[in-house]
mmCIF file of C-alpha atoms in Angstrom:
data_model
loop_
_atom_site.group_PDB
_atom_site.id
_atom_site.type_symbol
_atom_site.label_atom_id
_atom_site.label_comp_id
_atom_site.label_asym_id
_atom_site.label_seq_id
_atom_site.Cartn_x
_atom_site.Cartn_y
_atom_site.Cartn_z
ATOM 1 C CA ASP A 1 95.882 102.026 108.538
ATOM 2 C CA THR A 2 93.709 102.526 106.058
ATOM 3 C CA GLU A 3 91.013 104.579 106.920
ATOM 4 C CA VAL A 4 89.244 107.657 105.443
ATOM 5 C CA THR A 5 87.058 109.858 108.002
ATOM 6 C CA GLN A 6 83.767 111.716 107.024
ATOM 7 C CA THR A 7 81.825 114.454 109.581
ATOM 8 C CA PRO A 8 79.313 115.265 110.251
ATOM 9 C CA LYS A 9 77.538 111.427 110.216
ATOM 10 C CA HIS A 10 74.151 112.878 109.731
ATOM 11 C CA LEU A 11 72.584 116.191 108.100
ATOM 12 C CA VAL A 12 69.931 117.576 107.514
ATOM 13 C CA MET A 13 69.455 120.741 105.878
ATOM 14 C CA GLY A 14 66.523 123.413 104.248
ATOM 15 C CA MET A 15 66.652 123.960 100.379
ATOM 16 C CA THR A 16 68.224 127.589 101.218
ATOM 17 C CA ASN A 17 70.999 126.181 103.602
ATOM 18 C CA LYS A 18 74.406 125.928 103.080
ATOM 19 C CA LYS A 19 76.715 123.106 104.633
ATOM 20 C CA SER A 20 79.730 121.269 103.508
ATOM 21 C CA LEU A 21 80.381 117.357 104.231
ATOM 22 C CA LYS A 22 83.936 117.310 105.423
ATOM 23 C CA CYS A 23 86.983 114.073 104.237
ATOM 24 C CA GLU A 24 90.080 113.955 105.878
ATOM 25 C CA GLN A 25 92.227 110.700 105.616
ATOM 26 C CA HIS A 26 96.246 110.548 106.499
ATOM 27 C CA MET A 27 97.450 107.961 104.211
ATOM 28 C CA GLY A 28 98.952 109.747 101.617
ATOM 29 C CA HIS A 29 96.755 109.135 99.630
ATOM 30 C CA ARG A 30 96.917 111.457 96.075
ATOM 31 C CA ALA A 31 93.825 110.860 94.489
ATOM 32 C CA MET A 32 90.243 111.438 97.163
ATOM 33 C CA TYR A 33 87.097 111.117 95.566
ATOM 34 C CA TRP A 34 82.998 111.998 96.467
ATOM 35 C CA TYR A 35 80.334 110.115 95.519
ATOM 36 C CA LYS A 36 76.821 110.252 95.732
ATOM 37 C CA GLN A 37 74.761 106.431 96.642
ATOM 38 C CA LYS A 38 71.035 106.362 96.855
ATOM 39 C CA ALA A 39 69.391 103.306 98.935
ATOM 40 C CA LYS A 40 69.713 99.913 97.320
ATOM 41 C CA LYS A 41 72.384 101.447 94.338
ATOM 42 C CA PRO A 42 75.904 101.650 93.824
ATOM 43 C CA PRO A 43 78.088 104.378 94.818
ATOM 44 C CA GLU A 44 78.020 107.104 91.920
ATOM 45 C CA LEU A 45 81.507 109.590 90.747
ATOM 46 C CA MET A 46 80.773 112.936 91.315
ATOM 47 C CA PHE A 47 84.219 113.945 91.158
ATOM 48 C CA VAL A 48 87.671 113.315 91.624
ATOM 49 C CA TYR A 49 90.541 115.266 92.874
ATOM 50 C CA SER A 50 93.809 114.193 92.113
ATOM 51 C CA TYR A 51 97.601 115.813 93.311
ATOM 52 C CA GLU A 52 94.617 118.338 94.364
ATOM 53 C CA LYS A 53 93.618 119.253 91.119
ATOM 54 C CA LEU A 54 90.136 118.751 90.083
ATOM 55 C CA SER A 55 90.507 115.706 87.708
ATOM 56 C CA ILE A 56 86.739 114.135 87.683
ATOM 57 C CA ASN A 57 83.494 116.845 87.016
ATOM 58 C CA GLU A 58 80.488 113.709 86.549
ATOM 59 C CA SER A 59 78.330 116.952 84.800
ATOM 60 C CA VAL A 60 77.221 116.935 88.757
ATOM 61 C CA PRO A 61 74.971 120.286 89.751
ATOM 62 C CA SER A 62 76.577 123.636 90.180
ATOM 63 C CA ARG A 63 74.757 123.740 93.580
ATOM 64 C CA PHE A 64 77.628 121.033 95.309
ATOM 65 C CA SER A 65 81.013 122.440 94.715
ATOM 66 C CA PRO A 66 84.222 120.229 95.491
ATOM 67 C CA GLU A 67 87.272 122.384 97.615
ATOM 68 C CA CYS A 68 90.398 120.346 98.367
ATOM 69 C CA PRO A 69 92.377 122.816 100.430
ATOM 70 C CA ASN A 70 95.773 119.890 101.026
ATOM 71 C CA SER A 71 96.941 116.320 100.431
ATOM 72 C CA SER A 72 94.535 115.238 103.266
ATOM 73 C CA LEU A 73 91.490 117.171 103.147
ATOM 74 C CA LEU A 74 88.580 116.971 101.226
ATOM 75 C CA ASN A 75 85.286 119.281 100.892
ATOM 76 C CA LEU A 76 81.727 119.152 99.695
ATOM 77 C CA HIS A 77 80.046 122.672 100.217
ATOM 78 C CA LEU A 78 76.381 122.449 99.570
ATOM 79 C CA HIS A 79 74.303 124.998 98.933
ATOM 80 C CA ALA A 80 70.704 125.395 97.556
ATOM 81 C CA LEU A 81 70.133 121.533 97.713
ATOM 82 C CA GLN A 82 66.799 119.897 96.571
ATOM 83 C CA PRO A 83 64.719 117.030 97.946
ATOM 84 C CA GLU A 84 66.352 114.807 95.624
ATOM 85 C CA ASP A 85 69.449 115.101 97.148
ATOM 86 C CA SER A 86 69.311 113.505 99.909
ATOM 87 C CA ALA A 87 71.078 109.870 99.889
ATOM 88 C CA LEU A 88 74.969 109.058 101.606
ATOM 89 C CA TYR A 89 77.975 111.166 100.491
ATOM 90 C CA LEU A 90 80.882 108.865 100.552
ATOM 91 C CA CYS A 91 84.254 109.707 100.655
ATOM 92 C CA ALA A 92 87.464 107.156 99.425
ATOM 93 C CA SER A 93 90.993 108.062 98.441
ATOM 94 C CA SER A 94 93.583 106.399 96.940
ATOM 95 C CA GLN A 95 97.012 106.288 96.393
ATOM 96 C CA ASP A 96 96.961 106.871 92.654
ATOM 97 C CA ARG A 97 95.573 106.020 90.007
ATOM 98 C CA LEU A 98 93.702 103.161 90.242
ATOM 99 C CA ALA A 99 95.021 101.839 86.628
ATOM 100 C CA GLY A 100 98.250 101.644 88.565
ATOM 101 C CA GLY A 101 96.946 98.728 90.380
ATOM 102 C CA GLU A 102 95.702 101.594 93.279
ATOM 103 C CA THR A 103 92.434 100.238 95.322
ATOM 104 C CA GLN A 104 90.327 103.018 97.058
ATOM 105 C CA TYR A 105 89.340 102.964 100.578
ATOM 106 C CA PHE A 106 85.492 104.971 101.709
ATOM 107 C CA GLY A 107 84.908 106.724 104.465
ATOM 108 C CA PRO A 108 81.483 105.736 106.419
ATOM 109 C CA GLY A 109 79.687 108.677 104.316
ATOM 110 C CA THR A 110 77.669 111.135 105.763
ATOM 111 C CA ARG A 111 73.845 110.565 105.757
ATOM 112 C CA LEU A 112 72.245 113.381 103.889
ATOM 113 C CA LEU A 113 68.540 115.127 104.597
ATOM 114 C CA VAL A 114 67.385 117.686 102.480
ATOM 115 C CA LEU A 115 63.846 119.210 103.566
ATOM 116 C CA ALA B 1 80.327 98.898 76.233
ATOM 117 C CA GLN B 2 82.207 97.902 79.668
ATOM 118 C CA SER B 3 79.407 96.366 82.681
ATOM 119 C CA VAL B 4 79.282 94.540 85.439
ATOM 120 C CA THR B 5 76.219 92.245 86.425
ATOM 121 C CA GLN B 6 75.476 90.669 89.959
ATOM 122 C CA PRO B 7 73.301 88.379 89.008
ATOM 123 C CA ASP B 8 71.418 87.925 92.046
ATOM 124 C CA ILE B 9 69.441 91.538 93.423
ATOM 125 C CA HIS B 10 69.023 89.454 96.873
ATOM 126 C CA ILE B 11 70.198 86.018 98.141
ATOM 127 C CA THR B 12 69.170 84.196 100.888
ATOM 128 C CA VAL B 13 71.270 81.730 103.170
ATOM 129 C CA SER B 14 70.716 79.688 106.062
ATOM 130 C CA GLU B 15 73.771 80.687 109.175
ATOM 131 C CA GLY B 16 76.568 78.374 108.921
ATOM 132 C CA ALA B 17 75.376 77.471 105.054
ATOM 133 C CA SER B 18 78.082 78.296 102.261
ATOM 134 C CA LEU B 19 77.624 81.342 100.225
ATOM 135 C CA GLU B 20 78.181 82.020 97.004
ATOM 136 C CA LEU B 21 77.669 85.631 94.998
ATOM 137 C CA ARG B 22 78.375 85.587 91.231
ATOM 138 C CA CYS B 23 79.949 88.384 89.644
ATOM 139 C CA ASN B 24 80.123 88.989 85.801
ATOM 140 C CA TYR B 25 82.326 91.319 83.505
ATOM 141 C CA SER B 26 82.381 92.594 80.126
ATOM 142 C CA TYR B 27 85.536 94.442 79.095
ATOM 143 C CA GLY B 28 88.210 93.144 76.807
ATOM 144 C CA ALA B 29 91.302 92.896 78.976
ATOM 145 C CA THR B 30 91.259 91.447 82.592
ATOM 146 C CA PRO B 31 90.807 94.717 84.714
ATOM 147 C CA TYR B 32 91.198 95.533 88.355
ATOM 148 C CA LEU B 33 88.479 93.516 90.655
ATOM 149 C CA PHE B 34 87.071 94.187 93.666
ATOM 150 C CA TRP B 35 84.886 93.491 96.338
ATOM 151 C CA TYR B 36 83.090 95.738 98.405
ATOM 152 C CA VAL B 37 80.528 95.167 101.545
ATOM 153 C CA GLN B 38 77.981 97.786 103.095
ATOM 154 C CA SER B 39 76.587 96.849 106.171
ATOM 155 C CA PRO B 40 73.620 99.102 106.429
ATOM 156 C CA GLY B 41 74.211 102.797 106.629
ATOM 157 C CA GLN B 42 77.340 102.457 107.106
ATOM 158 C CA GLY B 43 80.679 103.090 104.093
ATOM 159 C CA LEU B 44 82.201 99.981 101.942
ATOM 160 C CA GLN B 45 84.583 97.736 103.197
ATOM 161 C CA LEU B 46 87.036 96.074 100.481
ATOM 162 C CA LEU B 47 86.812 92.469 100.915
ATOM 163 C CA LEU B 48 89.343 91.279 98.380
ATOM 164 C CA LYS B 49 90.871 92.273 95.404
ATOM 165 C CA TYR B 50 92.653 91.025 92.216
ATOM 166 C CA PHE B 51 95.627 92.169 89.795
ATOM 167 C CA SER B 52 96.961 89.501 88.274
ATOM 168 C CA GLY B 53 98.471 85.693 89.669
ATOM 169 C CA ASP B 54 97.193 83.483 91.471
ATOM 170 C CA THR B 55 93.251 83.584 90.841
ATOM 171 C CA LEU B 56 92.447 82.507 94.063
ATOM 172 C CA VAL B 57 91.996 85.186 96.325
ATOM 173 C CA GLN B 58 92.031 85.345 99.931
ATOM 174 C CA GLY B 59 90.141 88.234 102.076
ATOM 175 C CA ILE B 60 89.357 89.454 104.666
ATOM 176 C CA LYS B 61 86.001 88.113 107.548
ATOM 177 C CA GLY B 62 86.915 84.107 106.229
ATOM 178 C CA PHE B 63 86.173 85.474 101.849
ATOM 179 C CA GLU B 64 88.040 84.117 99.346
ATOM 180 C CA ALA B 65 87.435 84.911 95.596
ATOM 181 C CA GLU B 66 87.979 83.183 92.622
ATOM 182 C CA PHE B 67 89.144 85.128 89.102
ATOM 183 C CA LYS B 68 88.067 82.560 86.278
ATOM 184 C CA ARG B 69 89.185 84.555 83.067
ATOM 185 C CA SER B 70 87.703 82.189 80.148
ATOM 186 C CA GLN B 71 83.900 82.795 81.921
ATOM 187 C CA SER B 72 84.821 86.922 83.021
ATOM 188 C CA SER B 73 83.505 86.200 86.688
ATOM 189 C CA PHE B 74 84.710 86.678 89.776
ATOM 190 C CA ASN B 75 82.394 85.536 92.390
ATOM 191 C CA LEU B 76 82.821 85.785 95.970
ATOM 192 C CA ARG B 77 82.533 82.423 98.643
ATOM 193 C CA LYS B 78 82.660 82.249 102.251
ATOM 194 C CA PRO B 79 81.998 78.672 103.533
ATOM 195 C CA SER B 80 80.192 79.501 106.208
ATOM 196 C CA VAL B 81 78.213 82.556 106.989
ATOM 197 C CA HIS B 82 77.676 84.535 110.019
ATOM 198 C CA TRP B 83 74.370 86.369 111.161
ATOM 199 C CA SER B 84 77.014 89.052 110.932
ATOM 200 C CA ASP B 85 77.924 88.681 107.506
ATOM 201 C CA ALA B 86 74.069 90.052 106.455
ATOM 202 C CA ALA B 87 75.039 92.746 104.262
ATOM 203 C CA GLU B 88 75.404 94.652 100.870
ATOM 204 C CA TYR B 89 77.937 93.115 98.509
ATOM 205 C CA PHE B 90 79.244 94.930 95.344
ATOM 206 C CA CYS B 91 81.350 93.564 93.111
ATOM 207 C CA ALA B 92 83.180 96.350 91.046
ATOM 208 C CA VAL B 93 86.420 96.946 88.471
ATOM 209 C CA ALA B 94 88.743 99.282 87.395
ATOM 210 C CA PRO B 95 89.250 98.585 83.989
ATOM 211 C CA MET B 96 93.420 98.688 83.012
ATOM 212 C CA ASP B 97 92.784 101.662 81.085
ATOM 213 C CA SER B 98 90.744 103.792 84.021
ATOM 214 C CA ASN B 99 92.740 106.686 86.158
ATOM 215 C CA TYR B 100 90.093 106.508 88.554
ATOM 216 C CA GLN B 101 86.750 104.872 87.798
ATOM 217 C CA LEU B 102 85.449 102.005 88.904
ATOM 218 C CA ILE B 103 82.685 99.661 86.994
ATOM 219 C CA TRP B 104 80.342 98.609 89.750
ATOM 220 C CA GLY B 105 77.512 95.927 89.647
ATOM 221 C CA ALA B 106 74.388 97.288 91.539
ATOM 222 C CA GLY B 107 75.155 95.271 94.856
ATOM 223 C CA THR B 108 73.623 91.711 95.498
ATOM 224 C CA LYS B 109 71.620 92.214 99.650
ATOM 225 C CA LEU B 110 72.763 88.978 101.549
ATOM 226 C CA ILE B 111 69.640 87.677 103.824
ATOM 227 C CA ILE B 112 71.262 85.510 106.887
ATOM 228 C CA LYS B 113 68.029 83.493 108.216
ATOM 229 C CA PRO B 114 68.584 82.038 111.815
#
């Protein structure tokens, strides 16, 4: 089973709202990722958690706040977003580092619209 | 700089015809190579990957890809496309010194003519 689940599927929020995106995997993977994808573009890496510790933050604005409560869960907390943050947010996981020959598996994404 | 090039922004193929999507990478050593497919509004699904060994790799949904070291290419092929293959296809590489980052191509949109 290579399933990564994400909730919600769709989210509409105002610029003053606080919301959270959730991601879950039960494959025992130790690395989890958040990506942002705009239409007709490849995904852009935002954050990576490895063994529940933040390993990579790709200079993402502080209005995005990741959290890894345990090895199976990954959250992305959203606050005071801008309309340009509207995008598909993808979660992914891998067994371990890609340099070890691992593969990233993606969830279906959350389609976010900021009004 | 490391890069991945998918030269075709979109390709139109008739249903039942063969398909080849191109991918070239720029990197000193052979990286790990991946093809992902994304249907509209969906996540990315792994089609196949190359790490080492046989240069012809079989994937899901009848796709295959061939790694050619001399051309730094990893082209995706399918002998007969179906309407359900219409999607965006992304080539990605993981450099061997990469911990977590994939380098992505810009993607190729596959359009199927009935």
